CSV table of C-alpha atoms in Angstrom, one decimal:
chain,number,residue,atom,x,y,z
T,1,UNK,CA,0.0,0.0,0.0
T,2,UNK,CA,1.3,3.5,-0.9
T,3,UNK,CA,0.0,6.6,0.7
T,4,UNK,CA,-2.5,8.1,-1.8
T,5,UNK,CA,-0.9,11.6,-2.1
T,6,UNK,CA,2.5,10.4,-3.5
T,7,UNK,CA,3.2,10.1,-7.2
T,8,UNK,CA,3.3,6.8,-9.1
T,9,UNK,CA,7.1,7.0,-9.5
T,10,UNK,CA,7.6,7.6,-5.8
T,11,UNK,CA,5.3,4.7,-5.0
T,12,UNK,CA,7.3,2.4,-7.3
T,13,UNK,CA,10.6,3.4,-5.7
T,14,UNK,CA,9.2,3.1,-2.2
T,15,UNK,CA,7.8,-0.5,-2.9
T,16,UNK,CA,11.2,-1.5,-4.4
T,17,UNK,CA,13.0,-0.3,-1.3
T,18,UNK,CA,10.5,-2.1,0.9
T,19,UNK,CA,11.0,-5.3,-1.0
T,20,UNK,CA,14.8,-5.1,-0.4
T,21,UNK,CA,14.4,-4.2,3.3
T,22,UNK,CA,11.9,-7.0,4.1
T,23,UNK,CA,14.2,-9.6,2.7
T,24,UNK,CA,17.1,-8.3,4.6
T,25,UNK,CA,15.4,-7.7,7.9
T,26,UNK,CA,13.0,-10.7,7.8
T,27,UNK,CA,14.8,-13.5,5.9
T,28,UNK,CA,13.3,-17.0,6.0
T,29,UNK,CA,10.1,-15.9,7.8
T,30,UNK,CA,6.6,-17.1,6.8
T,31,UNK,CA,5.1,-13.6,7.2
T,32,UNK,CA,6.4,-10.1,7.6
T,33,UNK,CA,5.4,-6.5,7.2
T,34,UNK,CA,7.6,-3.5,6.6
T,35,UNK,CA,6.7,0.2,6.6
T,36,UNK,CA,8.7,2.8,4.8
T,37,UNK,CA,8.0,6.5,5.0
T,38,UNK,CA,5.3,6.5,2.4
T,39,UNK,CA,4.4,2.8,1.7
T,40,UNK,CA,3.8,-0.5,3.3
T,41,UNK,CA,4.7,-4.0,2.0
T,42,UNK,CA,3.6,-7.3,3.6
T,43,UNK,CA,3.4,-11.0,2.8
T,44,UNK,CA,2.2,-14.2,4.6
T,45,UNK,CA,1.8,-17.9,4.0
T,46,UNK,CA,-1.9,-17.4,4.9
T,47,UNK,CA,-4.6,-15.5,3.1
T,48,UNK,CA,-5.0,-12.1,4.8
T,49,UNK,CA,-6.9,-10.2,2.1
T,50,UNK,CA,-10.1,-8.6,3.4
T,51,UNK,CA,-9.2,-9.2,7.0
T,52,UNK,CA,-8.6,-6.5,9.6
T,53,UNK,CA,-5.3,-6.9,11.4
T,54,UNK,CA,-4.5,-4.5,14.2
T,55,UNK,CA,-1.9,-6.6,16.0
T,56,UNK,CA,1.6,-5.2,16.2
T,57,UNK,CA,0.6,-1.6,15.5
T,58,UNK,CA,3.6,0.8,15.5
T,59,UNK,CA,3.3,4.3,17.0
T,60,UNK,CA,5.7,7.0,16.0
T,61,UNK,CA,6.3,10.6,17.2
T,62,UNK,CA,7.6,12.8,14.4
T,63,UNK,CA,7.8,15.7,16.8
T,64,UNK,CA,8.4,15.0,20.5
T,65,UNK,CA,7.4,18.6,21.5
T,66,UNK,CA,4.4,18.6,23.8
T,67,UNK,CA,1.3,20.7,23.3
T,68,UNK,CA,0.4,23.4,25.9
T,69,UNK,CA,-3.2,22.3,26.3
T,70,UNK,CA,-3.2,18.5,25.7
T,71,UNK,CA,-6.9,17.7,26.6
T,72,UNK,CA,-8.3,20.3,24.3
T,73,UNK,CA,-5.8,19.3,21.6
T,74,UNK,CA,-6.8,15.6,22.0
T,75,UNK,CA,-10.5,16.5,21.6
T,76,UNK,CA,-9.9,18.4,18.3
T,77,UNK,CA,-7.6,15.6,17.0
T,78,UNK,CA,-10.1,12.9,17.9
T,79,UNK,CA,-13.0,14.7,16.2
T,80,UNK,CA,-10.9,15.4,13.1
T,81,UNK,CA,-9.8,11.7,12.8
T,82,UNK,CA,-13.3,10.4,13.4
T,83,UNK,CA,-14.6,12.6,10.5
T,84,UNK,CA,-11.9,11.4,8.2
T,85,UNK,CA,-12.6,7.8,9.2
T,86,UNK,CA,-16.2,8.2,8.1
T,87,UNK,CA,-15.1,9.7,4.8
T,88,UNK,CA,-12.5,7.0,4.1
T,89,UNK,CA,-14.8,4.1,5.1
T,90,UNK,CA,-17.7,5.4,2.9
T,91,UNK,CA,-15.7,4.7,-0.2
T,92,UNK,CA,-16.9,4.9,-3.8
T,93,UNK,CA,-17.1,1.5,-5.4
T,94,UNK,CA,-15.7,2.8,-8.6
T,95,UNK,CA,-12.6,4.3,-7.1
T,96,UNK,CA,-12.3,2.6,-3.7
T,97,UNK,CA,-9.6,5.0,-2.5
T,98,UNK,CA,-10.3,4.5,1.2
T,99,UNK,CA,-8.3,7.6,1.9
T,100,UNK,CA,-9.1,11.0,3.4
T,101,UNK,CA,-7.3,14.1,4.5
T,102,UNK,CA,-8.5,17.1,6.4
T,103,UNK,CA,-7.6,20.2,8.4
T,104,UNK,CA,-8.8,21.6,11.7
T,105,UNK,CA,-8.0,24.8,13.6
T,106,UNK,CA,-6.6,24.8,17.1
T,107,UNK,CA,-5.9,28.1,18.7
T,108,UNK,CA,-3.6,29.9,16.3
T,109,UNK,CA,-2.4,26.6,14.7
T,110,UNK,CA,-3.7,24.3,12.0
T,111,UNK,CA,-3.9,20.5,12.5
T,112,UNK,CA,-3.3,18.4,9.3
T,113,UNK,CA,-4.5,14.8,9.4
T,114,UNK,CA,-4.6,11.8,7.1
T,115,UNK,CA,-6.2,8.4,7.3
T,116,UNK,CA,-6.0,5.5,4.8
T,117,UNK,CA,-6.9,1.8,4.7
T,118,UNK,CA,-5.6,-1.0,2.5
T,119,UNK,CA,-8.0,-1.4,-0.4
T,120,UNK,CA,-8.8,-5.0,0.2
T,121,UNK,CA,-10.9,-4.1,3.2
T,122,UNK,CA,-14.6,-3.5,3.3
T,123,UNK,CA,-16.1,-0.2,4.5
T,124,UNK,CA,-16.8,-1.7,7.9
T,125,UNK,CA,-13.3,-3.2,8.1
T,126,UNK,CA,-11.7,0.1,7.3
T,127,UNK,CA,-13.8,1.9,10.0
T,128,UNK,CA,-12.9,-0.8,12.6
T,129,UNK,CA,-9.2,-0.6,11.9
T,130,UNK,CA,-9.1,3.2,12.0
T,131,UNK,CA,-11.2,3.4,15.2
T,132,UNK,CA,-8.7,1.1,16.9
T,133,UNK,CA,-5.8,3.2,15.5
T,134,UNK,CA,-7.4,6.4,16.8
T,135,UNK,CA,-7.8,5.0,20.3
T,136,UNK,CA,-4.2,3.7,20.4
T,137,UNK,CA,-2.6,6.9,19.1
T,138,UNK,CA,-4.6,9.2,21.4
T,139,UNK,CA,-3.9,7.0,24.5
T,140,UNK,CA,-0.3,7.1,23.7
T,141,UNK,CA,0.5,10.5,22.2
T,142,UNK,CA,-2.4,13.0,22.7
T,143,UNK,CA,0.0,15.4,24.3
T,144,UNK,CA,2.3,15.5,21.3
T,145,UNK,CA,2.0,18.0,18.5
T,146,UNK,CA,2.4,15.2,15.9
T,147,UNK,CA,2.1,11.4,15.7
T,148,UNK,CA,1.5,8.6,13.3
T,149,UNK,CA,0.2,5.0,13.6
T,150,UNK,CA,1.3,2.2,11.3
T,151,UNK,CA,-0.9,-0.8,11.1
T,152,UNK,CA,-1.1,-3.8,8.8
T,153,UNK,CA,-4.5,-2.7,7.6
T,154,UNK,CA,-4.6,1.0,8.0
T,155,UNK,CA,-2.6,4.2,8.6
T,156,UNK,CA,-3.2,7.6,10.2
T,157,UNK,CA,-1.1,10.6,10.9
T,158,UNK,CA,-1.5,14.2,12.2
T,159,UNK,CA,0.9,17.1,12.4
T,160,UNK,CA,0.9,20.9,12.8
T,161,UNK,CA,2.3,21.3,9.3
T,162,UNK,CA,1.2,20.2,5.9
T,163,UNK,CA,2.9,16.8,5.1
T,164,UNK,CA,0.7,15.7,2.2
T,165,UNK,CA,-0.3,17.0,-1.2
T,166,UNK,CA,-3.7,18.1,-2.2
T,167,UNK,CA,-4.1,16.0,-5.3
T,168,UNK,CA,-5.0,12.4,-5.3
T,169,UNK,CA,-4.2,9.8,-7.9
T,170,UNK,CA,-7.0,9.1,-10.3
T,171,UNK,CA,-8.3,5.5,-10.6
T,172,UNK,CA,-6.5,5.1,-14.0
T,173,UNK,CA,-3.2,6.2,-12.6
T,174,UNK,CA,-3.7,3.9,-9.6
T,175,UNK,CA,-4.3,1.0,-11.9
T,176,UNK,CA,-1.1,1.9,-13.9
T,177,UNK,CA,0.8,2.1,-10.6
T,178,UNK,CA,-0.5,-1.4,-9.6
T,179,UNK,CA,0.4,-2.9,-12.9
T,180,UNK,CA,3.9,-1.3,-13.0
T,181,UNK,CA,4.5,-2.1,-9.3
T,182,UNK,CA,3.5,-5.7,-9.9
T,183,UNK,CA,5.7,-6.0,-12.9
T,184,UNK,CA,8.6,-4.6,-11.0
T,185,UNK,CA,8.0,-6.9,-8.1
T,186,UNK,CA,8.0,-9.9,-10.5
T,187,UNK,CA,11.3,-8.7,-11.9
T,188,UNK,CA,12.7,-8.3,-8.4
T,189,UNK,CA,11.5,-11.8,-7.3
T,190,UNK,CA,12.9,-13.3,-10.5
T,191,UNK,CA,16.3,-11.7,-9.9
T,192,UNK,CA,16.3,-12.9,-6.4
T,193,UNK,CA,15.5,-16.5,-7.4
T,194,UNK,CA,18.2,-16.5,-10.1
T,195,UNK,CA,20.7,-15.0,-7.6
T,196,UNK,CA,19.8,-17.7,-5.0
T,197,UNK,CA,20.2,-20.5,-7.6
T,198,UNK,CA,23.5,-19.1,-8.8
T,199,UNK,CA,24.8,-18.8,-5.2
T,200,UNK,CA,23.6,-22.4,-4.5
T,201,UNK,CA,25.5,-23.6,-7.6
T,202,UNK,CA,28.7,-21.8,-6.5
T,203,UNK,CA,28.4,-23.3,-3.0
T,204,UNK,CA,27.9,-26.8,-4.5
T,205,UNK,CA,31.0,-26.2,-6.7
T,206,UNK,CA,33.0,-25.1,-3.6
T,207,UNK,CA,32.0,-28.2,-1.6
T,208,UNK,CA,32.8,-30.4,-4.6
T,209,UNK,CA,36.3,-28.9,-5.0
T,210,UNK,CA,36.9,-29.1,-1.3
T,211,UNK,CA,36.0,-32.8,-1.1
T,212,UNK,CA,37.8,-33.5,-4.3
T,213,UNK,CA,40.9,-31.8,-3.0
T,214,UNK,CA,40.9,-33.8,0.2
T,215,UNK,CA,40.5,-37.0,-1.9
T,216,UNK,CA,43.4,-36.0,-4.0
T,217,UNK,CA,45.5,-35.4,-0.9
T,218,UNK,CA,44.6,-38.9,0.4
T,219,UNK,CA,45.3,-40.6,-2.8
T,220,UNK,CA,48.0,-38.3,-4.2
T,221,UNK,CA,50.8,-40.6,-3.3
T,222,UNK,CA,49.2,-43.7,-4.8
T,223,UNK,CA,48.5,-41.9,-8.1
T,224,UNK,CA,52.0,-40.6,-8.6
T,225,UNK,CA,54.8,-42.6,-10.4
T,226,UNK,CA,58.0,-41.0,-9.4
T,227,UNK,CA,61.3,-42.6,-10.2
T,228,UNK,CA,63.4,-40.8,-7.6
T,229,UNK,CA,63.7,-41.6,-3.9
T,230,UNK,CA,62.1,-38.7,-2.0
T,231,UNK,CA,60.4,-38.5,1.4
T,232,UNK,CA,57.5,-36.6,-0.2
T,233,UNK,CA,57.2,-38.9,-3.3
T,234,UNK,CA,58.0,-42.5,-2.0
T,235,UNK,CA,56.4,-44.3,-4.9
T,236,UNK,CA,58.6,-45.7,-7.7
T,237,UNK,CA,57.2,-46.9,-11.0
T,238,UNK,CA,57.5,-50.5,-11.9
T,239,UNK,CA,59.6,-49.9,-15.0
T,240,UNK,CA,62.3,-48.2,-13.0
T,241,UNK,CA,62.5,-51.1,-10.6
T,242,UNK,CA,62.6,-53.6,-13.5
T,243,UNK,CA,65.5,-51.7,-15.0
T,244,UNK,CA,67.3,-51.4,-11.6
T,245,UNK,CA,67.1,-55.2,-11.0
T,246,UNK,CA,67.8,-56.2,-14.6
T,247,UNK,CA,64.2,-57.5,-14.8
T,248,UNK,CA,64.6,-59.3,-11.5
T,249,UNK,CA,67.6,-61.3,-12.7
T,250,UNK,CA,68.7,-64.3,-10.6
T,251,UNK,CA,72.2,-62.8,-10.6
T,252,UNK,CA,70.8,-59.9,-8.5
T,253,UNK,CA,68.8,-62.1,-6.2
T,254,UNK,CA,70.0,-61.6,-2.6
T,255,UNK,CA,67.8,-64.2,-0.9
T,256,UNK,CA,64.3,-65.5,-0.3
T,257,UNK,CA,62.4,-64.2,2.7
T,258,UNK,CA,59.1,-65.2,4.3
T,259,UNK,CA,57.2,-62.6,2.1
T,260,UNK,CA,59.0,-63.1,-1.1
T,261,UNK,CA,62.4,-62.8,-2.9
T,262,UNK,CA,64.8,-59.9,-2.4
T,263,UNK,CA,66.8,-58.4,-5.2
T,264,UNK,CA,69.7,-56.0,-5.4
T,265,UNK,CA,69.0,-53.0,-7.6
T,266,UNK,CA,70.7,-49.8,-8.8
T,267,UNK,CA,68.5,-46.9,-9.6
T,268,UNK,CA,69.1,-44.4,-12.4
T,269,UNK,CA,70.9,-42.0,-10.0
T,270,UNK,CA,73.3,-44.8,-9.0
T,271,UNK,CA,71.8,-45.5,-5.6
T,272,UNK,CA,71.9,-49.1,-4.4
T,273,UNK,CA,68.7,-50.5,-3.0
T,274,UNK,CA,67.2,-53.8,-2.0
T,275,UNK,CA,63.9,-54.7,-3.6
T,276,UNK,CA,61.5,-57.1,-1.8
T,277,UNK,CA,59.1,-58.6,-4.4
T,278,UNK,CA,56.1,-59.6,-2.3
T,279,UNK,CA,54.7,-63.0,-3.2
T,280,UNK,CA,52.1,-63.2,-0.5
T,281,UNK,CA,48.6,-62.2,-1.2
T,282,UNK,CA,47.7,-59.2,0.8
T,283,UNK,CA,44.1,-58.9,1.9
T,284,UNK,CA,44.2,-55.1,1.3
T,285,UNK,CA,43.5,-53.1,-1.7
T,286,UNK,CA,46.0,-50.7,-3.3
T,287,UNK,CA,45.0,-47.7,-1.3
T,288,UNK,CA,45.1,-49.5,2.0
T,289,UNK,CA,48.4,-51.1,1.1
T,290,UNK,CA,49.8,-47.6,0.3
T,291,UNK,CA,48.5,-46.1,3.5
T,292,UNK,CA,50.1,-48.9,5.6
T,293,UNK,CA,53.4,-48.6,3.8
T,294,UNK,CA,53.5,-44.9,4.4
T,295,UNK,CA,52.7,-45.5,8.1
T,296,UNK,CA,55.6,-47.9,8.4
T,297,UNK,CA,57.9,-45.4,6.6
T,298,UNK,CA,57.4,-43.0,9.5
T,299,UNK,CA,59.4,-45.3,11.7
T,300,UNK,CA,63.0,-43.9,11.7
T,301,UNK,CA,65.8,-45.3,13.8
T,302,UNK,CA,69.5,-46.0,13.1
T,303,UNK,CA,68.9,-49.7,14.0
T,304,UNK,CA,66.0,-50.2,11.7
T,305,UNK,CA,66.3,-50.9,7.9
T,306,UNK,CA,65.0,-47.8,6.2
T,307,UNK,CA,62.0,-48.3,3.9
T,308,UNK,CA,62.7,-45.9,1.0
T,309,UNK,CA,59.7,-46.5,-1.3
T,310,UNK,CA,57.2,-48.8,-2.8
T,311,UNK,CA,55.5,-49.8,-6.0
T,312,UNK,CA,52.1,-51.0,-7.0
T,313,UNK,CA,51.5,-52.2,-10.5
T,314,UNK,CA,48.5,-54.5,-11.0
T,315,UNK,CA,49.1,-57.5,-8.9
T,316,UNK,CA,52.7,-56.6,-8.3
T,317,UNK,CA,53.6,-55.1,-4.9
T,318,UNK,CA,57.2,-54.2,-4.1
T,319,UNK,CA,59.0,-52.6,-1.2
T,320,UNK,CA,62.3,-50.7,-1.7
T,321,UNK,CA,64.8,-50.7,1.2
T,322,UNK,CA,68.2,-49.3,1.7
T,323,UNK,CA,70.9,-51.7,0.6
T,324,UNK,CA,72.8,-53.6,3.3
T,325,UNK,CA,76.2,-54.7,1.8
T,326,UNK,CA,77.0,-57.3,4.5
T,327,UNK,CA,73.8,-59.2,4.2
T,328,UNK,CA,72.3,-60.6,7.4
T,329,UNK,CA,73.8,-61.5,10.8
T,330,UNK,CA,73.4,-65.3,10.2
T,331,UNK,CA,75.8,-65.1,7.3
T,332,UNK,CA,78.5,-64.0,9.7
T,333,UNK,CA,77.5,-66.2,12.7
T,334,UNK,CA,77.4,-69.5,10.7
T,335,UNK,CA,80.4,-68.9,8.4
T,336,UNK,CA,83.8,-69.6,10.0
T,337,UNK,CA,85.8,-67.2,7.9
T,338,UNK,CA,83.4,-64.3,8.4
T,339,UNK,CA,82.8,-65.1,12.1
T,340,UNK,CA,86.5,-64.4,12.7
T,341,UNK,CA,85.9,-60.8,11.5
T,342,UNK,CA,83.6,-60.1,14.5
T,343,UNK,CA,85.6,-59.3,17.6
T,344,UNK,CA,83.9,-58.9,21.0
T,345,UNK,CA,83.5,-55.2,20.6
T,346,UNK,CA,81.6,-55.6,17.4
T,347,UNK,CA,79.5,-58.4,18.9
T,348,UNK,CA,78.5,-56.3,21.9
T,349,UNK,CA,77.7,-53.4,19.5
T,350,UNK,CA,75.5,-55.7,17.5
T,351,UNK,CA,73.6,-57.0,20.5
T,352,UNK,CA,73.2,-53.4,21.9
T,353,UNK,CA,72.0,-52.1,18.5
T,354,UNK,CA,69.4,-54.9,18.2
T,355,UNK,CA,68.1,-54.1,21.7
T,356,UNK,CA,67.9,-50.3,20.9
T,357,UNK,CA,66.0,-51.0,17.8
T,358,UNK,CA,63.5,-53.4,19.6
T,359,UNK,CA,63.1,-50.8,22.4
T,360,UNK,CA,62.2,-48.1,19.8
T,361,UNK,CA,59.6,-50.4,18.2
T,362,UNK,CA,58.1,-51.4,21.5
T,363,UNK,CA,58.1,-48.1,23.4
T,364,UNK,CA,59.3,-45.0,21.6
T,365,UNK,CA,57.7,-45.2,18.1
T,366,UNK,CA,54.4,-43.7,17.1
T,367,UNK,CA,53.2,-47.3,16.6
T,368,UNK,CA,53.5,-49.9,19.2
T,369,UNK,CA,55.1,-52.8,17.2
T,370,UNK,CA,56.0,-56.2,18.6
T,371,UNK,CA,58.4,-58.0,16.3
T,372,UNK,CA,57.6,-61.7,16.8
T,373,UNK,CA,60.1,-63.0,14.2
T,374,UNK,CA,63.3,-61.6,15.5
T,375,UNK,CA,66.1,-63.8,14.4
T,376,UNK,CA,69.6,-63.6,12.9
T,377,UNK,CA,68.4,-63.6,9.3
T,378,UNK,CA,66.2,-60.6,10.0
T,379,UNK,CA,69.1,-58.5,11.3
T,380,UNK,CA,71.1,-56.9,8.5
T,381,UNK,CA,74.5,-55.4,8.7
T,382,UNK,CA,75.8,-52.2,7.0
T,383,UNK,CA,79.4,-51.5,5.9
T,384,UNK,CA,80.6,-51.1,9.5
T,385,UNK,CA,78.7,-54.1,10.8
T,386,UNK,CA,76.1,-52.0,12.5
T,387,UNK,CA,72.9,-54.0,13.0
T,388,UNK,CA,69.6,-53.0,11.5
T,389,UNK,CA,66.3,-54.9,12.1
T,390,UNK,CA,64.3,-55.9,9.0
T,391,UNK,CA,60.8,-57.1,8.3
T,392,UNK,CA,59.0,-55.1,10.9
T,393,UNK,CA,55.5,-53.9,10.2
T,394,UNK,CA,54.8,-56.7,7.6
T,395,UNK,CA,51.9,-58.1,9.5
T,396,UNK,CA,50.1,-54.7,9.1
T,397,UNK,CA,50.7,-54.7,5.4
T,398,UNK,CA,49.5,-58.3,5.0
T,399,UNK,CA,46.6,-58.0,7.4
T,400,UNK,CA,47.4,-60.8,9.8
T,401,UNK,CA,50.1,-63.0,8.2
T,402,UNK,CA,53.1,-64.1,10.1
T,403,UNK,CA,55.9,-61.7,11.2
T,404,UNK,CA,54.9,-58.9,13.6
T,405,UNK,CA,52.0,-57.6,15.5
T,406,UNK,CA,50.9,-54.0,15.6
T,407,UNK,CA,49.0,-53.0,18.7
T,408,UNK,CA,47.0,-49.8,18.1
T,409,UNK,CA,47.1,-47.5,21.2
T,410,UNK,CA,43.3,-47.3,21.4
T,411,UNK,CA,43.1,-51.1,22.2
T,412,UNK,CA,45.8,-51.1,24.8
T,413,UNK,CA,43.3,-50.9,27.6
T,414,UNK,CA,41.7,-54.2,26.7
T,415,UNK,CA,42.6,-57.2,28.8
T,416,UNK,CA,43.2,-59.5,25.8
T,417,UNK,CA,45.6,-57.0,24.2
T,418,UNK,CA,47.4,-56.5,27.5
T,419,UNK,CA,47.9,-60.2,27.9
T,420,UNK,CA,49.0,-60.6,24.3
T,421,UNK,CA,51.4,-57.7,24.7
T,422,UNK,CA,52.9,-59.2,27.8
T,423,UNK,CA,53.4,-62.6,26.1
T,424,UNK,CA,55.0,-60.9,23.0
T,425,UNK,CA,57.4,-59.1,25.2
T,426,UNK,CA,58.4,-62.3,26.9
T,427,UNK,CA,58.9,-63.8,23.4
T,428,UNK,CA,61.0,-60.9,22.2
T,429,UNK,CA,63.1,-61.1,25.4
T,430,UNK,CA,63.7,-64.8,24.7
T,431,UNK,CA,64.6,-64.0,21.1
T,432,UNK,CA,67.2,-61.4,22.2
T,433,UNK,CA,68.7,-63.9,24.6
T,434,UNK,CA,69.0,-66.4,21.8
T,435,UNK,CA,70.7,-63.8,19.6
T,436,UNK,CA,73.1,-62.9,22.4
T,437,UNK,CA,74.0,-66.6,22.8
T,438,UNK,CA,74.5,-66.9,19.0
T,439,UNK,CA,76.8,-63.9,19.0
T,440,UNK,CA,78.9,-65.1,21.9
């Protein structure tokens, strides 16, 4: 509803502003009403046409200066508003303006008053709404020289100065305004819907990119085929490993372990490595296998054989370790000529190094790992005969096969795990004692 004295252009601008304000101030509400200076806009999820609604009336004082004789002033204002109410409610069916303005003298001043109802009301409905408004405004503000009341169904205002024009819009101009206003509202609503859909699409794209980025981060290592050894890119392509081992030639074969044969290889940068070609059937898929290998690669200790990289190519799964030139401890212990190379200092150093590596696996590493296959063949020696434990973490990769037992920290409070942990520690202590006897 626009106040009847404003122009069509002013009405359109006012309604457009109200449409923006009502969406900002009252988002996601089922019903709302907003009053601008010269218009009102409301919506609801229930039919309110033709119904008088005087709930939530808003009273406003345009001038807080008080009148000198409030009771006489109240009487004149009441009479003026009642007369205007009669005129507005007795509307002409052809025009149905439901609007009236008037003036009244008070002492040496002039009172200017205006009343208007929404045009969906009947004459009785308009009269009822304005009578309630008059009662409310006089009870509140009869001592003020100016006031207004904003209702969902009607509007009134009085001042001691002229605030309205003296020409009313003709019915034809009113109809033009309604058509133009409705068209503009449809345009505004259409733009809002399109903007909301566009924002929704952008939000969906953002979520998709975010999820896709996280998936790429999780799977990035398994998707890369990098031929160089690097902590950030531990995966090596199968062709490079084939070339490094001369297509897994028997001449490069170092031995046969519990999980498959081991080959010596030389990468393109000249680095010597040991390649374990896994022959056991892992119960895990490629992604799980990759994650477990990366987990084992985090274990770093001077008495552990360093896992440098891995490869997945179809059914082929390979682990690339640092190369140990002196093979395993059993080669020295059970060979008379090589056994002579190990004096007591070296033997004590070997036993101490094995113990430090086991302690790291059991107590100091991020994972609690119990190596249940600790033996001389799983202890490798570098150039200086320093010991390094091999084949730790293989049970995790092969999901329950022989070798080692990983005990996740979250399960350590369970009695069964505690008993198993204690038994495994007893076993590893026995294994260390056996190795000490073999080295003596």
